[in-house]
Amino acid sequence: MPSDVALSRENLGFQITIFENGGVVIKLFQLSENTLEALTLRIETGVSVSASKNMYSLMSSSPSISSSSSSFLGQTHFDSRNPNARLPTKDSWICKCVATPPTETTAHTTKVSRNANMAKLQAGYLFPEIARRRSAHMLKYPDGQVISLGIGDTTEPIPEVITFGMAKKAHALSTLEGYSGYGAEQGEKQLRAAIASTYYGDLSLEESDIFVSDGAKSDISRLQVMFGSNVTMAVQDPSYPAYVDSSVILGQTGQFQKDVEKYRKIEYMKCNPENGFFPDLSTVSRTDIIFFCSPNNPTGNAATREQLTRLVQFAKDNGSILVYDSAYAMYISDDSPRSIFEIPGAKEVAIEVSSFSKYAGFTGVRLGWTVVPKELLYSDGFPVAKDFNRIVCTTFNGASNISQAGGLACLSPEGLEAMHKVVSFYKENTNIIMETFISLGFSVYGGKNSPYVWVHFPGQSSWDVFSEILEKTHVVTTPGSGFGPAGDGFIRVCAFGHRGNVLEACKRFKQLYK
C-alpha cells in the first residue's frame, strides 16, 4: 500500500504518494477559485538523478501556476499536459517538499532627484488622457463604433502632388547623385525662401527670418528653452495646453492652485463670449511673454485687425514679446489677418509659429516653421533671432529632408490648390457640425475661421458633458476645461473626420439632445 502525505499552503494543495517499489507521484490541486501566487516547489532528495536521462512533469489545475517560476531538482522540464511527476528512486532516500512565495525585491533607485517642475504638472497631458478614456470606452463597448471628433488629428489623405514630391526625394536618397545627410538646422534654403514669398511676400520678411522645424509644437518648447525660467508669461484662457505645460516644465510658474484651476505666476487672459473671445487688455498685468493663437484653438475665434493692432501696441507698451500661433490661418475666410506681421510694428515685438499639419495633413509627416524678425531685440539690444538660431543648432538637426521636399511641393501652385481643397473639405464638415448644434438650440461659437466648433453647455462640467456624450453616443469630443478654467462648460468638436463619420456623429447628437 502506498503511504500519502497531504500538504497545503493557502489555496494550493500538494499530495505526495510514495509507492513500495520506490516510485513517487506528486499531485497539485486547487482549493479555491482565487488567483494563485507563483510558487516555487523544491524537492530535496539524497538520490542523484541525471536530468538528461529523466524527464519529470508537473502540472497545476490552475492556469495561474507558471512552470517557469518553479524549480524541480534544478534543471527540469515541466509539461502542463501531465498531471503527475514520477521519480524512480533507490531503497534509501529522503524526500521533502517546501512551498515558498516568490522573493520580494525592492526596486533600485538612483540618487538623482526628480525635476520639481515636472511634479507641478497636473495629471496627464490633455490629449493622451482623452485617448486613454477612448480606449477604455472601446474595451467597455467593443461594438460601439466609436467616432473621434476630439483630438485635432487630420483624417483625409495627403494630396498626391505632395506625396509625389516626398516619394521623389526618398528615391533620390538611394542614388549617389541624390543622397544628402545632415542639412542646415534652419531648413533648406529653397523651402525657407518659398515660405517667405508665399506667406510673407508683402511683409518685408526674408528667408533668413524663417526657421523650418518639425512642427509648431516643438518650436513652442524651443522658444521656452530660449526664454528660460526667469520670465513671466500670459496665455489666452482657454488656450492650447502646450503653452502652459511648457512654461511649468521650464520653471516659469508657481504651484497649481486647485481652487481656481490655475498656476501661480501665469497671467490668464480670459476669452469668452462676453468679450468676443478677445481679452480685456486693460485688466491684463504686464508679462515678459504673451502667447496668442488666432484662429484660436480651442474656441475657433479669429482676432480682427483692430484687436491685433491693440495687442501689438500692448506688447510694445509693456516691452513684451508676443508669440503668435498662426497654425490655422489658412482656415480664415473673412478679412481677419492671417499673420501677426500684417500689423504695423509687429516685427519689433512678435515671433510667429506655424505648421503644415492642418493644411496638408502633415500631423504625422511633421513640418512647420517659426519666424523671428531681425528687428526683434532683447532689452540689451541683442537680436532674439541669434539666440533662437543657437537653440535650434544645439537641440535640433533640422527637419527631415523628405518632409521638407513635401513642404516645397505644398507651396507649388498645384500644391497650394490641393491644400485649399483639403481645407475646404474640413470647413464643410465644420458647417455640418455647427448647423447640427444650432438646430438643437445650443450657443455655438467658432467654426467660421477654423476647424473647431465651441459648444456651450451652461452650468455643466466639461468633463461630465464629455463623458455623457461618449457614453451615450460613442462620439469623442474634447472637454473645454482641458484648455483652461474659462473653458469649463464648453466642449470642442473638431471637423477632422471622414464625411460619413461626421454625418453619423451629428445624427447621434440629434438623437441625444432632441
Short mmCIF file of C-alpha atoms in Angstrom, two decimals:
data_model
loop_
_atom_site.label_atom_id
_atom_site.label_comp_id
_atom_site.label_asym_id
_atom_site.label_seq_id
_atom_site.Cartn_x
_atom_site.Cartn_y
_atom_site.Cartn_z
CA MET A 1 0.00 0.00 0.00
CA PRO A 2 1.26 3.45 -0.76
CA SER A 3 1.64 5.96 2.02
CA ASP A 4 0.23 9.50 1.44
CA VAL A 5 1.32 12.85 2.81
CA ALA A 6 -1.02 15.83 2.18
CA LEU A 7 0.34 19.39 2.34
CA SER A 8 -1.38 22.71 1.70
CA ARG A 9 -0.41 26.39 1.54
CA GLU A 10 -3.27 28.89 1.33
CA ASN A 11 -5.36 27.68 -1.62
CA LEU A 12 -2.83 25.27 -3.13
CA GLY A 13 -2.72 21.60 -2.15
CA PHE A 14 0.08 19.08 -2.60
CA GLN A 15 -0.29 15.32 -2.38
CA ILE A 16 2.78 13.06 -2.33
CA THR A 17 2.23 9.35 -2.86
CA ILE A 18 5.15 7.04 -2.02
CA PHE A 19 4.94 3.57 -3.53
CA GLU A 20 6.52 0.41 -2.13
CA ASN A 21 8.52 -0.05 -5.30
CA GLY A 22 10.20 3.29 -4.70
CA GLY A 23 8.16 5.41 -7.12
CA VAL A 24 6.93 8.89 -6.18
CA VAL A 25 3.86 10.72 -7.54
CA ILE A 26 3.38 14.42 -6.80
CA LYS A 27 -0.09 15.90 -7.45
CA LEU A 28 -1.12 19.56 -7.17
CA PHE A 29 -4.73 20.64 -6.83
CA GLN A 30 -6.59 23.94 -6.48
CA LEU A 31 -8.52 24.63 -3.29
CA SER A 32 -10.37 27.81 -4.39
CA GLU A 33 -11.11 29.95 -7.43
CA ASN A 34 -8.80 32.76 -6.36
CA THR A 35 -5.83 33.65 -8.48
CA LEU A 36 -2.82 31.70 -7.21
CA GLU A 37 0.55 33.14 -6.38
CA ALA A 38 3.53 31.93 -8.33
CA LEU A 39 5.15 29.32 -6.10
CA THR A 40 8.43 27.55 -6.07
CA LEU A 41 8.28 23.83 -5.44
CA ARG A 42 11.61 22.50 -4.28
CA ILE A 43 12.29 18.77 -3.82
CA GLU A 44 15.39 17.81 -1.94
CA THR A 45 16.49 14.21 -2.22
CA GLY A 46 19.52 12.16 -1.47
CA VAL A 47 19.18 10.45 -4.82
CA SER A 48 21.46 11.55 -7.61
CA VAL A 49 19.43 11.96 -10.81
CA SER A 50 20.61 12.97 -14.29
CA ALA A 51 18.22 15.41 -15.95
CA SER A 52 19.43 14.34 -19.35
CA LYS A 53 18.14 10.81 -18.81
CA ASN A 54 14.98 11.53 -16.79
CA MET A 55 12.15 13.93 -17.68
CA TYR A 56 9.74 14.94 -14.97
CA SER A 57 6.33 16.57 -15.34
CA LEU A 58 4.47 18.91 -13.01
CA MET A 59 1.03 20.27 -13.57
CA SER A 60 -1.45 22.58 -11.78
CA SER A 61 -5.16 22.61 -12.47
CA SER A 62 -4.95 26.43 -12.21
CA PRO A 63 -3.61 28.26 -15.27
CA SER A 64 -2.21 30.85 -12.87
CA ILE A 65 0.61 28.50 -11.89
CA SER A 66 3.58 29.16 -14.13
CA SER A 67 6.01 26.35 -14.71
CA SER A 68 8.69 28.91 -15.46
CA SER A 69 8.56 30.06 -11.83
CA SER A 70 9.11 26.57 -10.43
CA SER A 71 12.21 24.51 -9.85
CA PHE A 72 12.23 20.72 -9.77
CA LEU A 73 15.58 19.14 -8.98
CA GLY A 74 17.46 22.03 -10.62
CA GLN A 75 17.11 21.57 -14.37
CA THR A 76 13.66 20.15 -15.05
CA HIS A 77 11.13 20.11 -17.86
CA PHE A 78 7.51 20.89 -16.94
CA ASP A 79 4.77 19.55 -19.17
CA SER A 80 1.38 21.11 -18.44
CA ARG A 81 -0.34 18.14 -20.11
CA ASN A 82 0.89 15.63 -17.48
CA PRO A 83 -0.70 15.92 -14.02
CA ASN A 84 1.85 13.70 -12.30
CA ALA A 85 5.56 13.77 -11.59
CA ARG A 86 7.19 10.36 -11.07
CA LEU A 87 10.59 9.91 -9.51
CA PRO A 88 12.26 6.48 -9.61
CA THR A 89 14.38 6.05 -6.51
CA LYS A 90 16.68 3.68 -4.65
CA ASP A 91 15.71 1.91 -1.43
CA SER A 92 17.29 4.59 0.74
CA TRP A 93 16.12 8.14 0.12
CA ILE A 94 14.78 11.30 1.73
CA CYS A 95 12.08 13.47 0.09
CA LYS A 96 10.94 16.87 1.41
CA CYS A 97 8.55 19.34 -0.32
CA VAL A 98 8.62 23.03 0.54
CA ALA A 99 6.26 25.68 -0.90
CA THR A 100 7.69 29.19 -0.75
CA PRO A 101 6.33 32.53 -2.02
CA PRO A 102 8.31 34.46 -4.62
CA THR A 103 11.08 36.61 -3.24
CA GLU A 104 10.05 40.24 -2.84
CA THR A 105 12.63 42.63 -4.24
CA THR A 106 12.96 46.35 -3.67
CA ALA A 107 13.36 48.41 -6.84
CA HIS A 108 16.73 50.04 -7.25
CA THR A 109 16.66 53.82 -7.00
CA THR A 110 19.25 56.31 -8.18
CA LYS A 111 20.46 59.33 -6.20
CA VAL A 112 19.01 61.74 -8.78
CA SER A 113 16.15 63.93 -7.57
CA ARG A 114 13.12 64.40 -9.76
CA ASN A 115 12.71 67.74 -11.51
CA ALA A 116 10.37 69.58 -9.12
CA ASN A 117 8.77 71.40 -12.04
CA MET A 118 7.58 68.11 -13.53
CA ALA A 119 5.86 67.35 -10.26
CA LYS A 120 3.81 70.56 -10.65
CA LEU A 121 2.09 69.27 -13.77
CA GLN A 122 -1.50 68.25 -13.20
CA ALA A 123 -2.47 64.71 -14.25
CA GLY A 124 -1.67 63.81 -17.85
CA TYR A 125 -1.41 65.99 -20.92
CA LEU A 126 -4.96 66.61 -22.20
CA PHE A 127 -4.94 64.66 -25.46
CA PRO A 128 -3.29 61.45 -24.19
CA GLU A 129 -5.86 61.50 -21.38
CA ILE A 130 -8.67 61.69 -23.93
CA ALA A 131 -7.06 58.83 -25.87
CA ARG A 132 -6.89 56.80 -22.66
CA ARG A 133 -10.58 57.33 -21.95
CA ARG A 134 -11.43 56.50 -25.55
CA SER A 135 -9.52 53.21 -25.28
CA ALA A 136 -11.27 52.34 -22.00
CA HIS A 137 -14.63 53.06 -23.61
CA MET A 138 -13.82 50.81 -26.56
CA LEU A 139 -12.98 47.97 -24.18
CA LYS A 140 -16.29 48.51 -22.43
CA TYR A 141 -18.21 48.71 -25.71
CA PRO A 142 -16.26 46.67 -28.28
CA ASP A 143 -19.12 47.00 -30.80
CA GLY A 144 -19.76 50.68 -30.08
CA GLN A 145 -18.44 52.11 -33.38
CA VAL A 146 -16.59 54.99 -31.76
CA ILE A 147 -16.21 58.19 -33.78
CA SER A 148 -13.46 60.61 -32.81
CA LEU A 149 -14.11 64.34 -33.18
CA GLY A 150 -11.89 65.17 -30.25
CA ILE A 151 -8.14 65.21 -30.82
CA GLY A 152 -7.42 67.52 -33.74
CA ASP A 153 -5.81 64.94 -36.00
CA THR A 154 -6.38 65.15 -39.73
CA THR A 155 -8.05 62.20 -41.46
CA GLU A 156 -8.03 62.83 -45.20
CA PRO A 157 -5.21 61.59 -47.47
CA ILE A 158 -2.33 63.91 -48.27
CA PRO A 159 -2.78 65.18 -51.85
CA GLU A 160 -0.85 63.12 -54.36
CA VAL A 161 1.04 66.09 -55.76
CA ILE A 162 2.59 66.47 -52.28
CA THR A 163 3.32 62.80 -51.60
CA PHE A 164 4.86 62.54 -55.07
CA GLY A 165 7.37 65.23 -54.09
CA MET A 166 8.28 63.30 -50.94
CA ALA A 167 8.50 59.99 -52.81
CA LYS A 168 10.78 61.52 -55.42
CA LYS A 169 13.09 62.81 -52.70
CA ALA A 170 13.04 59.48 -50.89
CA HIS A 171 14.02 57.66 -54.07
CA ALA A 172 16.79 60.16 -54.80
CA LEU A 173 18.35 59.30 -51.44
CA SER A 174 19.11 55.84 -52.81
CA THR A 175 21.36 57.33 -55.50
CA LEU A 176 24.83 58.81 -55.29
CA GLU A 177 23.66 61.96 -57.02
CA GLY A 178 20.58 62.47 -54.85
CA TYR A 179 21.82 61.42 -51.43
CA SER A 180 22.13 64.02 -48.70
CA GLY A 181 22.83 63.69 -45.00
CA TYR A 182 22.63 66.44 -42.42
CA GLY A 183 21.13 69.61 -43.77
CA ALA A 184 21.04 73.14 -42.42
CA GLU A 185 19.45 73.20 -38.97
CA GLN A 186 17.42 76.24 -40.00
CA GLY A 187 15.95 74.40 -43.00
CA GLU A 188 16.72 74.09 -46.68
CA LYS A 189 17.31 77.44 -48.32
CA GLN A 190 14.80 76.79 -51.10
CA LEU A 191 11.99 75.94 -48.67
CA ARG A 192 12.72 78.93 -46.43
CA ALA A 193 12.54 81.18 -49.47
CA ALA A 194 9.27 79.59 -50.59
CA ILE A 195 7.68 80.09 -47.15
CA ALA A 196 8.81 83.72 -47.06
CA SER A 197 7.46 84.50 -50.52
CA THR A 198 4.21 82.55 -50.17
CA TYR A 199 3.07 83.69 -46.74
CA TYR A 200 5.04 86.89 -46.12
CA GLY A 201 5.78 88.20 -49.60
CA ASP A 202 4.30 91.66 -49.00
CA LEU A 203 5.54 91.95 -45.41
CA SER A 204 9.28 92.55 -45.96
CA LEU A 205 10.32 89.30 -44.32
CA GLU A 206 13.24 87.35 -45.75
CA GLU A 207 14.22 83.70 -45.93
CA SER A 208 16.80 84.28 -43.17
CA ASP A 209 13.93 85.17 -40.82
CA ILE A 210 12.40 81.71 -41.36
CA PHE A 211 13.37 78.66 -39.29
CA VAL A 212 11.98 75.38 -40.62
CA SER A 213 11.11 72.80 -37.95
CA ASP A 214 9.33 69.54 -37.23
CA GLY A 215 6.20 71.40 -36.19
CA ALA A 216 4.87 74.37 -34.23
CA LYS A 217 4.53 72.38 -31.01
CA SER A 218 8.24 71.56 -31.00
CA ASP A 219 9.15 75.17 -31.65
CA ILE A 220 6.97 76.36 -28.78
CA SER A 221 9.16 74.33 -26.43
CA ARG A 222 12.36 75.51 -28.13
CA LEU A 223 11.25 79.10 -27.64
CA GLN A 224 10.56 78.37 -23.98
CA VAL A 225 14.05 76.94 -23.57
CA MET A 226 15.43 80.11 -25.14
CA PHE A 227 13.40 82.37 -22.84
CA GLY A 228 14.47 80.44 -19.74
CA SER A 229 12.94 80.14 -16.30
CA ASN A 230 13.11 83.77 -15.19
CA VAL A 231 10.44 85.19 -17.49
CA THR A 232 6.75 85.69 -16.82
CA MET A 233 4.12 84.70 -19.31
CA ALA A 234 0.50 85.27 -20.29
CA VAL A 235 -1.87 82.99 -22.19
CA GLN A 236 -5.36 83.17 -23.57
CA ASP A 237 -7.82 81.33 -21.36
CA PRO A 238 -8.76 78.92 -22.87
CA SER A 239 -5.73 78.06 -25.00
CA TYR A 240 -3.62 75.24 -26.43
CA PRO A 241 -2.23 73.32 -23.40
CA ALA A 242 1.35 73.22 -24.70
CA TYR A 243 1.88 76.90 -23.81
CA VAL A 244 1.11 76.39 -20.12
CA ASP A 245 2.70 72.96 -19.73
CA SER A 246 5.99 74.02 -21.32
CA SER A 247 6.02 77.06 -19.04
CA VAL A 248 5.56 74.83 -16.00
CA ILE A 249 8.32 72.44 -17.10
CA LEU A 250 10.76 75.33 -17.62
CA GLY A 251 10.12 76.59 -14.09
CA GLN A 252 8.39 79.84 -15.03
CA THR A 253 5.38 79.19 -12.80
CA GLY A 254 4.43 78.62 -9.22
CA GLN A 255 2.34 75.76 -7.88
CA PHE A 256 -1.06 74.81 -9.25
CA GLN A 257 -3.98 76.34 -7.35
CA LYS A 258 -6.75 73.78 -7.27
CA ASP A 259 -9.41 76.21 -6.07
CA VAL A 260 -9.12 78.34 -9.23
CA GLU A 261 -7.58 75.73 -11.55
CA LYS A 262 -4.62 77.98 -12.38
CA TYR A 263 -0.86 78.07 -11.92
CA ARG A 264 0.65 80.89 -9.94
CA LYS A 265 2.71 83.44 -11.90
CA ILE A 266 0.82 82.84 -15.15
CA GLU A 267 -1.43 85.63 -16.38
CA TYR A 268 -4.63 84.03 -17.69
CA MET A 269 -6.28 86.33 -20.25
CA LYS A 270 -9.94 85.34 -20.13
CA CYS A 271 -11.58 84.91 -23.54
CA ASN A 272 -15.31 84.20 -23.57
CA PRO A 273 -18.50 85.12 -25.44
CA GLU A 274 -18.94 88.21 -23.29
CA ASN A 275 -15.71 89.82 -24.53
CA GLY A 276 -15.84 88.40 -28.04
CA PHE A 277 -13.08 85.91 -27.16
CA PHE A 278 -10.54 88.71 -27.01
CA PRO A 279 -9.09 89.64 -23.61
CA ASP A 280 -9.72 92.96 -21.91
CA LEU A 281 -6.12 94.16 -22.09
CA SER A 282 -6.81 96.91 -19.54
CA THR A 283 -7.07 94.20 -16.88
CA VAL A 284 -4.04 92.18 -18.01
CA SER A 285 -0.88 92.55 -15.98
CA ARG A 286 2.46 93.10 -17.67
CA THR A 287 4.39 89.90 -18.54
CA ASP A 288 7.56 89.21 -20.49
CA ILE A 289 5.99 86.74 -22.91
CA ILE A 290 2.46 86.66 -24.36
CA PHE A 291 1.20 83.54 -26.13
CA PHE A 292 -1.64 84.25 -28.53
CA CYS A 293 -3.28 81.92 -31.07
CA SER A 294 -5.51 83.14 -33.91
CA PRO A 295 -7.65 81.49 -35.10
CA ASN A 296 -7.77 80.25 -31.56
CA ASN A 297 -7.54 76.65 -30.51
CA PRO A 298 -9.99 75.72 -28.98
CA THR A 299 -12.59 78.48 -29.41
CA GLY A 300 -12.16 78.84 -33.17
CA ASN A 301 -12.28 82.61 -32.93
CA ALA A 302 -10.08 84.72 -35.22
CA ALA A 303 -8.96 88.10 -33.90
CA THR A 304 -9.80 91.12 -36.01
CA ARG A 305 -7.26 93.57 -37.41
CA GLU A 306 -8.30 96.17 -34.87
CA GLN A 307 -7.91 93.70 -31.98
CA LEU A 308 -4.46 92.59 -33.12
CA THR A 309 -3.40 96.19 -33.54
CA ARG A 310 -4.28 96.75 -29.88
CA LEU A 311 -2.42 93.58 -28.91
CA VAL A 312 0.76 94.65 -30.71
CA GLN A 313 0.60 98.06 -29.09
CA PHE A 314 0.02 96.44 -25.70
CA ALA A 315 3.15 94.32 -26.16
CA LYS A 316 5.16 97.34 -27.28
CA ASP A 317 3.99 99.49 -24.36
CA ASN A 318 4.94 96.75 -21.89
CA GLY A 319 8.19 95.74 -23.53
CA SER A 320 6.85 92.21 -24.03
CA ILE A 321 7.49 89.58 -26.68
CA LEU A 322 4.39 88.22 -28.40
CA VAL A 323 4.49 84.58 -29.56
CA TYR A 324 1.78 84.34 -32.20
CA ASP A 325 0.48 80.90 -33.25
CA SER A 326 -0.98 81.00 -36.77
CA ALA A 327 -1.34 77.24 -37.31
CA TYR A 328 -4.93 77.63 -38.58
CA ALA A 329 -4.51 80.77 -40.70
CA MET A 330 -5.49 79.02 -43.94
CA TYR A 331 -8.96 78.40 -42.46
CA ILE A 332 -9.71 82.13 -42.27
CA SER A 333 -12.47 83.04 -44.70
CA ASP A 334 -13.01 86.72 -43.82
CA ASP A 335 -10.63 89.69 -43.70
CA SER A 336 -9.06 88.74 -40.36
CA PRO A 337 -5.24 88.89 -40.53
CA ARG A 338 -3.53 85.63 -41.40
CA SER A 339 -0.22 86.75 -39.91
CA ILE A 340 0.67 89.00 -37.00
CA PHE A 341 3.15 90.71 -39.28
CA GLU A 342 0.28 92.28 -41.19
CA ILE A 343 0.05 94.61 -38.20
CA PRO A 344 2.40 97.62 -38.32
CA GLY A 345 5.15 97.41 -35.73
CA ALA A 346 4.72 93.68 -35.11
CA LYS A 347 8.24 92.81 -36.29
CA GLU A 348 9.61 94.71 -33.29
CA VAL A 349 7.63 92.68 -30.74
CA ALA A 350 6.49 89.38 -32.26
CA ILE A 351 7.52 85.84 -33.19
CA GLU A 352 5.21 83.71 -35.33
CA VAL A 353 4.95 79.90 -35.30
CA SER A 354 3.04 77.93 -37.92
CA SER A 355 2.69 74.49 -39.42
CA PHE A 356 1.71 72.40 -42.43
CA SER A 357 -0.12 69.92 -40.17
CA LYS A 358 -3.70 71.15 -40.64
CA TYR A 359 -3.20 72.40 -44.22
CA ALA A 360 -1.67 69.37 -45.91
CA GLY A 361 -2.39 66.59 -43.42
CA PHE A 362 1.18 66.67 -42.08
CA THR A 363 0.28 65.73 -38.49
CA GLY A 364 2.38 62.60 -38.95
CA VAL A 365 4.87 63.93 -41.50
CA ARG A 366 5.85 66.78 -39.15
CA LEU A 367 6.84 70.09 -40.73
CA GLY A 368 6.42 73.68 -39.57
CA TRP A 369 8.24 76.96 -39.28
CA THR A 370 8.92 79.89 -36.98
CA VAL A 371 9.51 83.49 -38.00
CA VAL A 372 11.89 85.54 -35.87
CA PRO A 373 12.40 89.00 -37.42
CA LYS A 374 15.78 90.70 -37.22
CA GLU A 375 14.07 93.72 -35.72
CA LEU A 376 13.11 91.84 -32.55
CA LEU A 377 15.63 92.71 -29.81
CA TYR A 378 16.16 91.92 -26.15
CA SER A 379 16.36 94.70 -23.58
CA ASP A 380 20.14 94.90 -24.11
CA GLY A 381 19.75 95.21 -27.87
CA PHE A 382 20.84 91.65 -28.69
CA PRO A 383 18.85 90.06 -31.57
CA VAL A 384 16.43 87.39 -30.45
CA ALA A 385 16.95 85.57 -33.77
CA LYS A 386 20.61 84.90 -32.92
CA ASP A 387 19.66 83.18 -29.67
CA PHE A 388 16.96 81.15 -31.39
CA ASN A 389 19.43 80.12 -34.05
CA ARG A 390 21.75 78.88 -31.31
CA ILE A 391 18.94 76.93 -29.66
CA VAL A 392 18.00 75.34 -32.98
CA CYS A 393 21.60 74.41 -33.77
CA THR A 394 22.10 72.93 -30.31
CA THR A 395 18.86 70.96 -29.92
CA PHE A 396 17.89 70.09 -33.48
CA ASN A 397 19.48 68.63 -36.58
CA GLY A 398 16.90 70.05 -38.93
CA ALA A 399 13.61 68.76 -40.27
CA SER A 400 13.60 65.56 -42.33
CA ASN A 401 14.78 66.22 -45.87
CA ILE A 402 11.85 64.12 -47.12
CA SER A 403 9.39 66.25 -45.13
CA GLN A 404 10.98 69.40 -46.49
CA ALA A 405 10.55 68.08 -50.03
CA GLY A 406 6.89 67.67 -49.15
CA GLY A 407 6.82 71.27 -47.92
CA LEU A 408 8.22 72.51 -51.24
CA ALA A 409 5.53 70.52 -53.05
CA CYS A 410 2.89 72.11 -50.80
CA LEU A 411 4.00 75.57 -51.89
CA SER A 412 3.96 74.83 -55.61
CA PRO A 413 0.89 76.20 -57.46
CA GLU A 414 -0.57 72.69 -57.64
CA GLY A 415 0.23 72.03 -54.01
CA LEU A 416 -1.41 75.23 -52.81
CA GLU A 417 -4.54 74.41 -54.79
CA ALA A 418 -4.60 70.91 -53.29
CA MET A 419 -4.20 72.23 -49.74
CA HIS A 420 -7.08 74.67 -50.23
CA LYS A 421 -9.27 71.75 -51.31
CA VAL A 422 -8.36 69.83 -48.17
CA VAL A 423 -9.12 72.86 -46.00
CA SER A 424 -12.43 73.40 -47.83
CA PHE A 425 -13.43 69.80 -47.12
CA TYR A 426 -12.85 70.24 -43.40
CA LYS A 427 -14.69 73.57 -43.41
CA GLU A 428 -17.71 71.80 -44.93
CA ASN A 429 -17.54 69.37 -42.01
CA THR A 430 -17.43 72.35 -39.67
CA ASN A 431 -20.62 73.77 -41.17
CA ILE A 432 -22.40 70.44 -40.73
CA ILE A 433 -21.42 70.30 -37.06
CA MET A 434 -22.35 73.92 -36.41
CA GLU A 435 -25.75 73.57 -38.06
CA THR A 436 -26.44 70.46 -36.00
CA PHE A 437 -25.83 72.08 -32.63
CA ILE A 438 -27.56 75.33 -33.63
CA SER A 439 -30.65 73.31 -34.65
CA LEU A 440 -30.61 71.73 -31.19
CA GLY A 441 -30.72 75.14 -29.52
CA PHE A 442 -27.12 75.35 -28.32
CA SER A 443 -24.98 78.50 -28.32
CA VAL A 444 -22.24 77.73 -30.82
CA TYR A 445 -19.01 79.64 -31.48
CA GLY A 446 -16.00 79.32 -33.77
CA GLY A 447 -16.21 77.31 -36.96
CA LYS A 448 -16.27 80.17 -39.43
CA ASN A 449 -12.50 80.66 -39.49
CA SER A 450 -11.29 77.38 -38.01
CA PRO A 451 -11.89 73.62 -37.93
CA TYR A 452 -13.18 73.84 -34.33
CA VAL A 453 -16.73 74.28 -33.05
CA TRP A 454 -17.05 75.56 -29.48
CA VAL A 455 -20.36 74.49 -27.93
CA HIS A 456 -21.71 75.91 -24.67
CA PHE A 457 -23.32 73.70 -22.01
CA PRO A 458 -24.11 76.29 -19.31
CA GLY A 459 -24.00 75.08 -15.72
CA GLN A 460 -22.38 71.77 -16.60
CA SER A 461 -18.87 70.44 -16.13
CA SER A 462 -16.98 69.95 -19.38
CA TRP A 463 -15.74 66.52 -18.35
CA ASP A 464 -19.29 65.48 -17.39
CA VAL A 465 -20.55 66.53 -20.83
CA PHE A 466 -17.62 64.75 -22.48
CA SER A 467 -18.42 61.56 -20.54
CA GLU A 468 -22.15 61.72 -21.28
CA ILE A 469 -21.60 62.18 -25.00
CA LEU A 470 -19.06 59.37 -25.12
CA GLU A 471 -21.21 57.00 -23.05
CA LYS A 472 -24.46 57.64 -24.92
CA THR A 473 -23.31 58.32 -28.49
CA HIS A 474 -19.83 56.74 -28.69
CA VAL A 475 -18.50 60.07 -30.02
CA VAL A 476 -15.25 61.52 -28.66
CA THR A 477 -15.15 65.30 -28.16
CA THR A 478 -12.78 67.46 -26.09
CA PRO A 479 -13.74 68.97 -22.71
CA GLY A 480 -13.24 72.73 -22.72
CA SER A 481 -11.78 72.81 -19.21
CA GLY A 482 -8.76 70.95 -20.55
CA PHE A 483 -7.75 74.20 -22.24
CA GLY A 484 -8.06 76.34 -19.13
CA PRO A 485 -10.58 77.25 -16.43
CA ALA A 486 -12.51 79.60 -18.74
CA GLY A 487 -13.22 76.62 -20.97
CA ASP A 488 -15.35 74.82 -18.40
CA GLY A 489 -18.94 74.50 -19.53
CA PHE A 490 -17.86 74.10 -23.16
CA ILE A 491 -16.83 71.22 -25.39
CA ARG A 492 -14.73 71.42 -28.53
CA VAL A 493 -15.92 69.43 -31.53
CA CYS A 494 -13.37 69.24 -34.33
CA ALA A 495 -14.11 68.89 -38.03
CA PHE A 496 -11.25 66.49 -38.76
CA GLY A 497 -13.11 63.36 -39.82
CA HIS A 498 -14.40 61.42 -42.79
CA ARG A 499 -17.66 62.87 -44.08
CA GLY A 500 -19.64 59.74 -43.28
CA ASN A 501 -18.37 59.77 -39.69
CA VAL A 502 -19.23 63.44 -39.24
CA LEU A 503 -22.76 62.88 -40.54
CA GLU A 504 -23.22 59.84 -38.31
CA ALA A 505 -21.90 61.72 -35.27
CA CYS A 506 -24.31 64.58 -35.90
CA LYS A 507 -27.16 62.08 -36.23
CA ARG A 508 -26.25 60.71 -32.81
CA PHE A 509 -26.04 64.23 -31.32
CA LYS A 510 -29.59 64.88 -32.56
CA GLN A 511 -30.83 61.64 -31.01
CA LEU A 512 -29.23 62.53 -27.69
CA TYR A 513 -30.32 66.17 -27.46
CA LYS A 514 -33.55 66.26 -29.48
#
